[in-house]
Tab-separated table of C-alpha atoms and ligand atoms in Angstrom:
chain	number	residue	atom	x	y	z
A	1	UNK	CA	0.000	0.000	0.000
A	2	UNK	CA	1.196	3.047	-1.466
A	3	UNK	CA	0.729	6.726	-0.252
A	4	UNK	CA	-1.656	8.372	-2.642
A	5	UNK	CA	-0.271	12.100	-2.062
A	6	UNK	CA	-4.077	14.319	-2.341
A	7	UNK	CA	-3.722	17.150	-5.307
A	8	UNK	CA	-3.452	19.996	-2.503
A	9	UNK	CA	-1.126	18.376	-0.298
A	10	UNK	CA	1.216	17.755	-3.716
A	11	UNK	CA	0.924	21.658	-4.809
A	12	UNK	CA	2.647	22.571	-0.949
A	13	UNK	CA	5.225	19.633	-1.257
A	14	UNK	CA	6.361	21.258	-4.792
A	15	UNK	CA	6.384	24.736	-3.294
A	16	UNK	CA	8.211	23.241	-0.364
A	17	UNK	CA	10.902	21.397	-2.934
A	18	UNK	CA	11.083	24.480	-4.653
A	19	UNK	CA	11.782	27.344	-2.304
A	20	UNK	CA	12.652	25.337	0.991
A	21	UNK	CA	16.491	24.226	1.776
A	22	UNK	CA	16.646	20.719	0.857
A	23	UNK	CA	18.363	19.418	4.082
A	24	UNK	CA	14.925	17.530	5.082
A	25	UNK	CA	13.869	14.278	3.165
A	26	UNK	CA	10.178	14.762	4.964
A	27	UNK	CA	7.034	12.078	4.198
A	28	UNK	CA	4.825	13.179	1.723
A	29	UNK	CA	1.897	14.625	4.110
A	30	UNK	CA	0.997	17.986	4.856
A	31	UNK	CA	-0.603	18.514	7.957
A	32	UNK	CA	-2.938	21.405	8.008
A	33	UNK	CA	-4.232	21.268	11.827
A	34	UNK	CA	-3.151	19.018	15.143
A	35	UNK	CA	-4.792	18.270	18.420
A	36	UNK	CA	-3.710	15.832	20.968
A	37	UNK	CA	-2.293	12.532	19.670
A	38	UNK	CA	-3.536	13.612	16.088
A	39	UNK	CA	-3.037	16.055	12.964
A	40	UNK	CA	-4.782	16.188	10.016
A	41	UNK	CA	-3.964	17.154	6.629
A	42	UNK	CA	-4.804	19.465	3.827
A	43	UNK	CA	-7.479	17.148	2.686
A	44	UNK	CA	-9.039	16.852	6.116
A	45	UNK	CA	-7.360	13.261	6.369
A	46	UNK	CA	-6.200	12.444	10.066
A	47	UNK	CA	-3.261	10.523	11.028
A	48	UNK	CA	-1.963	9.198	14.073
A	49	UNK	CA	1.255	11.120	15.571
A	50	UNK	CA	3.448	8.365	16.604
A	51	UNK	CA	6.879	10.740	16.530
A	52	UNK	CA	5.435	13.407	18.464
A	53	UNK	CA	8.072	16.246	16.549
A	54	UNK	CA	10.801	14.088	18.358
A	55	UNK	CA	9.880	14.686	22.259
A	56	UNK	CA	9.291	18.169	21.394
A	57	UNK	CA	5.121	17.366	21.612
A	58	UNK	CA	5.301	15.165	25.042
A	59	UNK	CA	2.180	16.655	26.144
A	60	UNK	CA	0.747	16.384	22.667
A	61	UNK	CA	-0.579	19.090	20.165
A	62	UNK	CA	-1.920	22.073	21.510
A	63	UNK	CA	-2.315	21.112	25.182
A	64	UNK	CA	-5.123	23.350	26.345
A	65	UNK	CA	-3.264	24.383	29.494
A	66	UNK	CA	0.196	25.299	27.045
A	67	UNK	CA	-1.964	27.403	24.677
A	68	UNK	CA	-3.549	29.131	27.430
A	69	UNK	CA	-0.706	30.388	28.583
A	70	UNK	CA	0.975	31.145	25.488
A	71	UNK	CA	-2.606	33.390	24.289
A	72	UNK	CA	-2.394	34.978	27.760
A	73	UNK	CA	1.257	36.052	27.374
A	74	UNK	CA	0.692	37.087	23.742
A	75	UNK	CA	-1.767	39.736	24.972
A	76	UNK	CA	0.941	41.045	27.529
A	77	UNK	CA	4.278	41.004	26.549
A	78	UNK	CA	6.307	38.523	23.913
A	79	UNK	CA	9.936	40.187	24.155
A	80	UNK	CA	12.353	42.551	26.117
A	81	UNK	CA	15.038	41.232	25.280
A	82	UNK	CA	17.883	40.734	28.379
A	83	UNK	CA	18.789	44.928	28.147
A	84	UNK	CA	15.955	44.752	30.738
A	85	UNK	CA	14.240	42.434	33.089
A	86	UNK	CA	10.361	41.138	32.538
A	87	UNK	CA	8.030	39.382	35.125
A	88	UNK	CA	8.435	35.578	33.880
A	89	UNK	CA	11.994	35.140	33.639
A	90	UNK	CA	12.572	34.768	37.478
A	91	UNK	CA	9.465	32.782	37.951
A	92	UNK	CA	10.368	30.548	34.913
A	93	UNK	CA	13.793	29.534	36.499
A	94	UNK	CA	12.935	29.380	40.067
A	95	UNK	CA	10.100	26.918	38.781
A	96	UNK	CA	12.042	24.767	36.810
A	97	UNK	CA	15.187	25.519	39.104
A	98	UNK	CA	13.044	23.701	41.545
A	99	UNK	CA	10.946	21.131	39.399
A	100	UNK	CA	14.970	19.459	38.488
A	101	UNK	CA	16.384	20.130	41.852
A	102	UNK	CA	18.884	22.446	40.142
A	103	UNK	CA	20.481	25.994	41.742
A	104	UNK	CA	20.609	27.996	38.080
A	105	UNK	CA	18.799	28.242	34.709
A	106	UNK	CA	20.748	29.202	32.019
A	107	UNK	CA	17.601	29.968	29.546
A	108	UNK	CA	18.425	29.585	25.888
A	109	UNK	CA	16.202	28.404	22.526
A	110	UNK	CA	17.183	26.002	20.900
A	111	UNK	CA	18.719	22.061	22.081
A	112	UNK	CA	21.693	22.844	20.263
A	113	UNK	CA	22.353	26.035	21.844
A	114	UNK	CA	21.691	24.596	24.910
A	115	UNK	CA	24.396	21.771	24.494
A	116	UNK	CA	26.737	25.033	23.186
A	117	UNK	CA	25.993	27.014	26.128
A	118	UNK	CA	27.044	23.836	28.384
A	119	UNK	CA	30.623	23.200	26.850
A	120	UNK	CA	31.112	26.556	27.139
A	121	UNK	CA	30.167	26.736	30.859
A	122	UNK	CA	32.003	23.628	31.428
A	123	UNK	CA	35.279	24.840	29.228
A	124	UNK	CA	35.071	28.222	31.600
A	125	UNK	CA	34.747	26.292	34.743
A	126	UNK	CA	37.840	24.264	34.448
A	127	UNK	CA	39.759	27.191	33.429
A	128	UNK	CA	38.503	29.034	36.300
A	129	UNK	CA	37.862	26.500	38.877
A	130	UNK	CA	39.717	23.280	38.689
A	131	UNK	CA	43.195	24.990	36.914
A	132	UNK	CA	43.148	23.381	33.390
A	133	UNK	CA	45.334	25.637	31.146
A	134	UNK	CA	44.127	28.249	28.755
A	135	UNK	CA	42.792	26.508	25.545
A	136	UNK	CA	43.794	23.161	26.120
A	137	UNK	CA	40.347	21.614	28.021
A	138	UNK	CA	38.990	18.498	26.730
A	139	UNK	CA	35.765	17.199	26.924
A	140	UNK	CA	34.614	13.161	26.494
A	141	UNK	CA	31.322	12.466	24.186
A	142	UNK	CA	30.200	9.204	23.104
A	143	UNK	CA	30.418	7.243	19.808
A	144	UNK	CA	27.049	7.660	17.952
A	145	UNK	CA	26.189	10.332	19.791
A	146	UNK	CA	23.617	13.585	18.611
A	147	UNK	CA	23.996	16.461	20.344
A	148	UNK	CA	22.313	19.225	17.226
A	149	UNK	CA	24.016	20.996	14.367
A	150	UNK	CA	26.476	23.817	15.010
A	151	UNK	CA	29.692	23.561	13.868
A	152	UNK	CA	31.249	23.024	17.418
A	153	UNK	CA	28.796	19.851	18.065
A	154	UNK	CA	29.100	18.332	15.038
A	155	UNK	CA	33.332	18.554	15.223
A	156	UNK	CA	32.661	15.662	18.102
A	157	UNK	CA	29.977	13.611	15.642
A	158	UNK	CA	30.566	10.048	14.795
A	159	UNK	CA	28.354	10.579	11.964
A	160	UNK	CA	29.703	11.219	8.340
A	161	UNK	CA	26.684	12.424	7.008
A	162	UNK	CA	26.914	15.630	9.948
A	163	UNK	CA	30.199	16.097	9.015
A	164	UNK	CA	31.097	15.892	5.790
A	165	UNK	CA	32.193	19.530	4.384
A	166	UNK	CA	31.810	21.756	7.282
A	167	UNK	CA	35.355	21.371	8.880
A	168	UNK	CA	37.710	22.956	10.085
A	169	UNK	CA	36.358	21.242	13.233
A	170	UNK	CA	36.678	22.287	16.892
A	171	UNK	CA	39.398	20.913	18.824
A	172	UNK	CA	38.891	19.487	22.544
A	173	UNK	CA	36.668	16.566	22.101
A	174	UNK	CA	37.171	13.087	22.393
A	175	UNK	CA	34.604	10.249	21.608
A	176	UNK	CA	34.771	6.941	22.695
A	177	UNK	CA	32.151	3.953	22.670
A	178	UNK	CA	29.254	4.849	24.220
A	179	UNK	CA	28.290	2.855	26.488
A	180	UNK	CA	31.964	1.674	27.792
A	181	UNK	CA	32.706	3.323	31.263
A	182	UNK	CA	36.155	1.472	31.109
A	183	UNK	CA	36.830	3.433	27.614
A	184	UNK	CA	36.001	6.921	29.329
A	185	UNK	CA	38.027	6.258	31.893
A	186	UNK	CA	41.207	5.630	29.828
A	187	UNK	CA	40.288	9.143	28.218
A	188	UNK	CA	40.359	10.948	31.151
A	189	UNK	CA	43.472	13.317	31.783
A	190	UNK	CA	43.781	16.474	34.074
A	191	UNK	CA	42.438	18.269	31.242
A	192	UNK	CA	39.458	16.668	31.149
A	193	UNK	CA	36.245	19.224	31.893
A	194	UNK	CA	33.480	17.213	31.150
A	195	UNK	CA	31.611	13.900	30.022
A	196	UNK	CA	28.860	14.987	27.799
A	197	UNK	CA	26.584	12.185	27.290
A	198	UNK	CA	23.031	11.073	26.151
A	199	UNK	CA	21.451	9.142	28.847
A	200	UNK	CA	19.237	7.140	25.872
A	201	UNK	CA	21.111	7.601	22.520
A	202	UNK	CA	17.529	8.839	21.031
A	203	UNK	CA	19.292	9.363	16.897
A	204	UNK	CA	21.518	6.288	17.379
A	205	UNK	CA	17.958	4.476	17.271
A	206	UNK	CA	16.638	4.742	20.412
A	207	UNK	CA	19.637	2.793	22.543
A	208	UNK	CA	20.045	2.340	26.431
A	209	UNK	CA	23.540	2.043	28.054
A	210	UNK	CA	23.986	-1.318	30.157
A	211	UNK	CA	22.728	-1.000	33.218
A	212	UNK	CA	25.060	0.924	35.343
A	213	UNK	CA	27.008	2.839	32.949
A	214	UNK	CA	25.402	6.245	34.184
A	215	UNK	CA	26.395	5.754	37.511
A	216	UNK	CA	29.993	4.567	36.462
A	217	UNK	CA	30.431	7.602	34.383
A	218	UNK	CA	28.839	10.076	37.873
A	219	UNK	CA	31.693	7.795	39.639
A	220	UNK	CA	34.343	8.404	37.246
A	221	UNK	CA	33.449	12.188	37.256
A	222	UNK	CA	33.555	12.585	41.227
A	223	UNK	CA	37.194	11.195	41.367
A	224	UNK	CA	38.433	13.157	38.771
A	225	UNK	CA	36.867	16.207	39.315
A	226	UNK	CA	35.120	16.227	35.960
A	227	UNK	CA	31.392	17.457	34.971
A	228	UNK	CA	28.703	14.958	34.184
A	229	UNK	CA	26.817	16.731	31.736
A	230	UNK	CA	23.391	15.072	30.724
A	231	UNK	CA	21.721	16.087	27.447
A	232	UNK	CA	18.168	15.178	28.796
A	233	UNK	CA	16.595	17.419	25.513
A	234	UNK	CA	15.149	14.447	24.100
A	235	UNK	CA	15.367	11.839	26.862
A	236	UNK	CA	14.093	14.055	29.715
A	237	UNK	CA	11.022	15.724	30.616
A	238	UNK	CA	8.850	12.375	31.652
A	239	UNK	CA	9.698	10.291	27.918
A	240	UNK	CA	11.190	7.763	29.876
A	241	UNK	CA	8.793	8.134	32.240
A	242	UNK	CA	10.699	9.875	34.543
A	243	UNK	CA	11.714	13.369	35.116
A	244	UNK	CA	15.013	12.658	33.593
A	245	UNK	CA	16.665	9.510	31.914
A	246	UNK	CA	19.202	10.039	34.213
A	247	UNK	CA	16.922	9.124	37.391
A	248	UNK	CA	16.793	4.968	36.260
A	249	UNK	CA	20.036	4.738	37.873
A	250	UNK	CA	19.186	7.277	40.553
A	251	UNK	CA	22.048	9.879	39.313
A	252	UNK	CA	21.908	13.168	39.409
A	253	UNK	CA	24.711	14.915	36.520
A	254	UNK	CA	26.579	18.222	37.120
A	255	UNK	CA	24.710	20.374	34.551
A	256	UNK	CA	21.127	19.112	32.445
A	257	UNK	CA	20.345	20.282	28.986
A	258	UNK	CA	17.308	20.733	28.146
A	259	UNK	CA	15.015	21.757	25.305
A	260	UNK	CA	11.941	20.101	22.785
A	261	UNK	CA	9.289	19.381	25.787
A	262	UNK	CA	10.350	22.670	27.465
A	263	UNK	CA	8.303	24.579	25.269
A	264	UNK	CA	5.570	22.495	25.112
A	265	UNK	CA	5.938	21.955	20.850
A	266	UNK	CA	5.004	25.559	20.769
A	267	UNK	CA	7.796	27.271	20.673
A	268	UNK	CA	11.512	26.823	20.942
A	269	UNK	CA	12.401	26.868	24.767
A	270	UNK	CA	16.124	25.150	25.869
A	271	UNK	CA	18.039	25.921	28.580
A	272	UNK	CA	20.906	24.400	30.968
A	273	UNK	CA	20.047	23.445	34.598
A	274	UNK	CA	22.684	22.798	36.992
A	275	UNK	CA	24.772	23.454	39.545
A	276	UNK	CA	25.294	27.043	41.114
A	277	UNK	CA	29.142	27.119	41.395
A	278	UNK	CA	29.345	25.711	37.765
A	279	UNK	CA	27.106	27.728	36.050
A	280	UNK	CA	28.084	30.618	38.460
A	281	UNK	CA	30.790	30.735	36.277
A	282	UNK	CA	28.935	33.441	33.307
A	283	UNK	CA	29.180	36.537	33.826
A	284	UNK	CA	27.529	39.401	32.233
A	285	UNK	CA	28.458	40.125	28.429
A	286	UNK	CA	29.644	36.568	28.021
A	287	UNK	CA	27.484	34.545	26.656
A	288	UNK	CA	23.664	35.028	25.873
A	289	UNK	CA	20.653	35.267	23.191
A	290	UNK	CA	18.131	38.101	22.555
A	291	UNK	CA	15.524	35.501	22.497
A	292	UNK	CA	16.963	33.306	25.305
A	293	UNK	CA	14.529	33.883	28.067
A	294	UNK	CA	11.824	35.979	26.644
A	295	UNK	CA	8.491	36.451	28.671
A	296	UNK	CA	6.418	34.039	26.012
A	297	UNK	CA	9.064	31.971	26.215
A	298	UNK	CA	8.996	31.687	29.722
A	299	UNK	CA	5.266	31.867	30.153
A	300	UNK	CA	5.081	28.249	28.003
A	301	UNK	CA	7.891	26.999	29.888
A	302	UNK	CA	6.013	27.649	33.502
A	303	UNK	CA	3.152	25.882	32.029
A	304	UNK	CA	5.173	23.269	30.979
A	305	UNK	CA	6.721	22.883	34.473
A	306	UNK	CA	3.159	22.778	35.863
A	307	UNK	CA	2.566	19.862	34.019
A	308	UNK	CA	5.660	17.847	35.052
A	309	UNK	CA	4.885	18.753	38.400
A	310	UNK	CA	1.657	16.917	38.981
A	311	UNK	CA	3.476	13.633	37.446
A	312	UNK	CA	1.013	12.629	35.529
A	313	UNK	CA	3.019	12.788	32.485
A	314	UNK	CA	6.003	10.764	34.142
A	315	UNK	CA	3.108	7.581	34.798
A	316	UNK	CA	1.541	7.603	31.265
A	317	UNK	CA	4.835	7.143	29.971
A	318	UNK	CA	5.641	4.054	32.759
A	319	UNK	CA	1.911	2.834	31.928
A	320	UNK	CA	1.604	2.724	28.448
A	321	UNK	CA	5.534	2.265	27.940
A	322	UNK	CA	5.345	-0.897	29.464
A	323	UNK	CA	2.244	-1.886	27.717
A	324	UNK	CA	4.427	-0.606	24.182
A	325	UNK	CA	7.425	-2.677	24.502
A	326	UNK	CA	5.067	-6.040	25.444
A	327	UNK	CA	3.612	-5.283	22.173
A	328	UNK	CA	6.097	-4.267	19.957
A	329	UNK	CA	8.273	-7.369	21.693
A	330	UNK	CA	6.110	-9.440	20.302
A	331	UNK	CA	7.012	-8.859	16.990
A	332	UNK	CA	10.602	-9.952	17.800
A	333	UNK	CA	10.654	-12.575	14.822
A	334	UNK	CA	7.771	-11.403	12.592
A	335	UNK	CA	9.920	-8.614	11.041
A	336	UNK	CA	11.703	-6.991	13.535
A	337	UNK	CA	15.058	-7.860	15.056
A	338	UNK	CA	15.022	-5.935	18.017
A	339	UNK	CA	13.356	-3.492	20.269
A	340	UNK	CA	15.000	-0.979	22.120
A	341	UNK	CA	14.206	2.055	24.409
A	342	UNK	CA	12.398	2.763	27.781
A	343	UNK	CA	9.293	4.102	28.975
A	344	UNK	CA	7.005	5.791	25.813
A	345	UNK	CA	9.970	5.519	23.648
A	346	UNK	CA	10.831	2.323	21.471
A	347	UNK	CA	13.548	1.974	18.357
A	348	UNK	CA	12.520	-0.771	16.746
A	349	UNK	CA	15.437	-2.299	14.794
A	350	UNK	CA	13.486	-3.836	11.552
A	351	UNK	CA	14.779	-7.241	10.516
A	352	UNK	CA	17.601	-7.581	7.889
A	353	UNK	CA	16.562	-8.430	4.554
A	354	UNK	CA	12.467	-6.817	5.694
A	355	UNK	CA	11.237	-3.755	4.920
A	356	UNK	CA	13.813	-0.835	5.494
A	357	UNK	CA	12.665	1.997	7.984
A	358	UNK	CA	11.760	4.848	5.214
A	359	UNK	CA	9.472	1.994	3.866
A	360	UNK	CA	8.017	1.083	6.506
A	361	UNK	CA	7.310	4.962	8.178
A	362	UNK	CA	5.662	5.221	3.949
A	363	UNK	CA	3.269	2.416	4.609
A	364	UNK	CA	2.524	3.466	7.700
A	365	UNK	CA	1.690	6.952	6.813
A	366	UNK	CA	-0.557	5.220	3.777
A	367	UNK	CA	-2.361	3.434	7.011
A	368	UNK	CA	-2.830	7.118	9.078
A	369	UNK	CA	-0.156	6.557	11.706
A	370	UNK	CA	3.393	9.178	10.753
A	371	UNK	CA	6.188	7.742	12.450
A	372	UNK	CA	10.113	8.107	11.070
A	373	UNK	CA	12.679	5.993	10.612
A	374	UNK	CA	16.663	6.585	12.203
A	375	UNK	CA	19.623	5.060	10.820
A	376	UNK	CA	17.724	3.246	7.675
A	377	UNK	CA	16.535	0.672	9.758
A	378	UNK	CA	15.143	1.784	12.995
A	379	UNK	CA	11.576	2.970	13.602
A	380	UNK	CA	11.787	5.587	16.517
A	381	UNK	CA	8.252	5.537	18.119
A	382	UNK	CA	7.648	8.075	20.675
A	383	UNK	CA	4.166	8.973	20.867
A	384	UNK	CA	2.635	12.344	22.483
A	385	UNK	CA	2.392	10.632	26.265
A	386	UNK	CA	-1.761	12.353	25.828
A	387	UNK	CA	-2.401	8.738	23.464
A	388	UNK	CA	-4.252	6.219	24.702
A	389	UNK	CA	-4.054	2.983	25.191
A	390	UNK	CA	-6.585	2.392	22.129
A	391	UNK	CA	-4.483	4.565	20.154
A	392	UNK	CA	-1.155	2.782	21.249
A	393	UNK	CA	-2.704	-0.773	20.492
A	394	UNK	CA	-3.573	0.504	16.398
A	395	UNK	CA	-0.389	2.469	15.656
A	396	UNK	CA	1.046	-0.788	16.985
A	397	UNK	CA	-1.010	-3.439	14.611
A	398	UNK	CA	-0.330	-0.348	11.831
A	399	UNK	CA	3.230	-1.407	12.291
A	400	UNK	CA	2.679	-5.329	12.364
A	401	UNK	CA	0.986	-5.145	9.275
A	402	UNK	CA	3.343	-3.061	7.348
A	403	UNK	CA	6.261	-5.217	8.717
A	404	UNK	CA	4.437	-8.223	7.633
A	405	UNK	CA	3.293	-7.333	4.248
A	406	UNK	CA	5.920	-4.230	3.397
A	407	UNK	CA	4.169	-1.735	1.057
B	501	LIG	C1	19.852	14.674	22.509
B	501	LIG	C2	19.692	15.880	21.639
B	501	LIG	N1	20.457	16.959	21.861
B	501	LIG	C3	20.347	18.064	21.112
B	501	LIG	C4	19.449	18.135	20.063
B	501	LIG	C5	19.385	19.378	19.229
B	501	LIG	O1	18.207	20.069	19.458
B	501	LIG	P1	17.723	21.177	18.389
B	501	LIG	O2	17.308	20.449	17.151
B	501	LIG	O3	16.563	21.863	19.084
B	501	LIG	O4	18.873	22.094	18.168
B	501	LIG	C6	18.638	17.030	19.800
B	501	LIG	C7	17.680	17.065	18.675
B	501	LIG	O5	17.222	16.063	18.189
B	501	LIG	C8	18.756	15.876	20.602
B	501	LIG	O6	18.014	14.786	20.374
């Protein structure tokens, strides 16, 4: 089964191939309109959001409570920038500040300028703090790992494809096999600043360190007087059905990016949470972003720390993750060769010599459910955590049946 592409929806994908930057290789739907676990398209089709914009919809489209605050702050006041102080930015921080048991916010936009802001924060604070000299700090990342796009984060990429073309890279970064305390040890010198690490490998296709690998790497940190730095923008904020990834093995990391969930899929909202001494470090006219912080920005972001707070988020995910990996484990043999991931989150590794992943998100999409493939032949499903279990069980038996009959 095909996707038959409706005349409307194939006008916007040819002004979309004509005037957007092709670095996208998008499905062929155009979704018009989105509300909870669904969107529909330009024809008034509906699908089934089984991606949820990569974490950044956790609390699925348009939550009622997110767009209320966002239309209440739009009738106040949407930007100052930092040349003065608002009424949401200290509420925003000591909220979330709180909500992560954290001392500072460091409020940015985008994930990748939150990872950026935390090397930099980490490359100051061994300069300043622990005595690393000038320009020579070095900072561990894993093998496979995605931290965004700027030319800094992908100098430390394992991945061609990032790559390929935009050196000269940034020194100071070392990568070794995620998921190998032993190997980050060995890397570690007196230079070393930080370990910058994903506590689920969410591009790599969805992959979880053996079990007590996190709490290695906070070990290996504490006796060397080196940062843990979690990037938590796609793992955290209750996907794995807890606050953070991190909190599985019951460690807490030095400084937390964050971003996606943080502003609610309504805007871009990032920031680093962490320690007060470490990012104490900043000081005024060194680092910052006219939009980093604004009073809409924040306004979303409170709302979106409401939400954590009750939990309720953090148990759907537990819930219906279980109930998701039962299923989709049962298709172990029957097309797929593995399933991966933890709470509402599942890679599903699609059997050699099967359907590949860009086939198999096609299908589905012909079938109403829009999911995505990573690395050719993974299928990352993360649903909005708002699905239900209904909803779960037929984007699930969408996926058996494109497994089992390809197109
Ligand atoms: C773990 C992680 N870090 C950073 C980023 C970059 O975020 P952004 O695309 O908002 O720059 C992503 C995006 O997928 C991510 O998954």
């Amino acid at each position: 089964m095909t996707a038959t592409v409706p005349a409307a929806a194939a006008e916007l994908i040819e002004l979309d191939e004509r005037w957007s930057t092709h670095n996208y290789h998008p499905l062929p739907v155009v979704i018009a309109e989105a509300e909870g676990a669904w969107v529909t398209d330009v024809a008034g089709r509906r699908y089934l959001d089984f991606l949820a914009g990569y974490s950044a919809l956790n609390f699925g489209h348009r939550h009622p409570a997110l767009v209320a605050a966002a239309v209440e702050q739009l009738g106040r006041v949407t930007l100052t920038s930092r040349a003065f102080h608002h009424d949401q930015l200290g509420l925003f921080c000591r909220e979330l500040a709180e909500l992560t048991g954290t001392d500072l916010v460091l409020p940015m936009n985008s994930g990748a300028e939150a990872v950026e802001s935390a090397l930099k924060v980490a490359r100051k604070w061994a300069y300043q703090v622990k005595g690393v000299p000038q320009d020579t700090a070095e900072i561990i990342v894993a093998g496979s790992n995605f931290h965004g796009r700027t030319t800094t984060i992908v100098s430390f990429s394992t991945d061609d494809l990032a790559r390929a073309d935009f050196g000269p890279f940034t020194p100071g970064f070392t990568a070794v096999k995620y998921g190998d305390a032993q190997a980050v040890e060995a890397a570690i010198t007196e230079r070393t600043a930080a370990i910058l690490v994903e506590p689920v490998q969410g591009e790599a296709g969805v992959v979880v360190p053996p079990a007590g690998y996190l709490r290695e790497l906070r070990r290996l940190c504490d006796v060397n007087d080196v940062l843990l730095v979690a990037d938590e923008i796609q793992s955290g904020l209750a996907r794995t059905g807890t606050l953070f990834a991190l909190d599985h093995e019951g460690v807490r990391a030095d400084l937390y990016t964050l971003g996606k969930a943080l502003g609610g899929g309504i805007l871009p909202v990032s920031a680093v949470v962490g320690r007060g001494d470490v990012l104490g470090v900043l000081k005024p006219g060194e680092h910052g972003s006219t939009f980093g912080g604004n009073p809409l920005a924040c306004a979303v972001g409170r709302a979106v720390v409401r939400l954590l707070r009750t939990g309720e988020f953090q148990d759907r995910s537990t819930a219906l993750g279980a109930h998701l990996h039962e299923r989709l484990n049962d298709l172990v043999g029957h097309g797929v060769a593995e399933v991966r991931g933890r709470g509402l989150w599942a890679g599903v590794e699609l059997a050699p010599g099967g359907v590949t992943g860009r086939v198999a998100s096609e299908a589905m999409m012909a079938r109403g459910v829009l999911c995505k493939e990573t690395q050719d032949t993974t299928l990352r499903v993360a649903p909005p955590l708002v699905i239900t279990e209904a909803e779960l069980d037929h984007g699930v038996d969408v996926i058996a049946e494109v497994i089992g009959t390809g197109r």
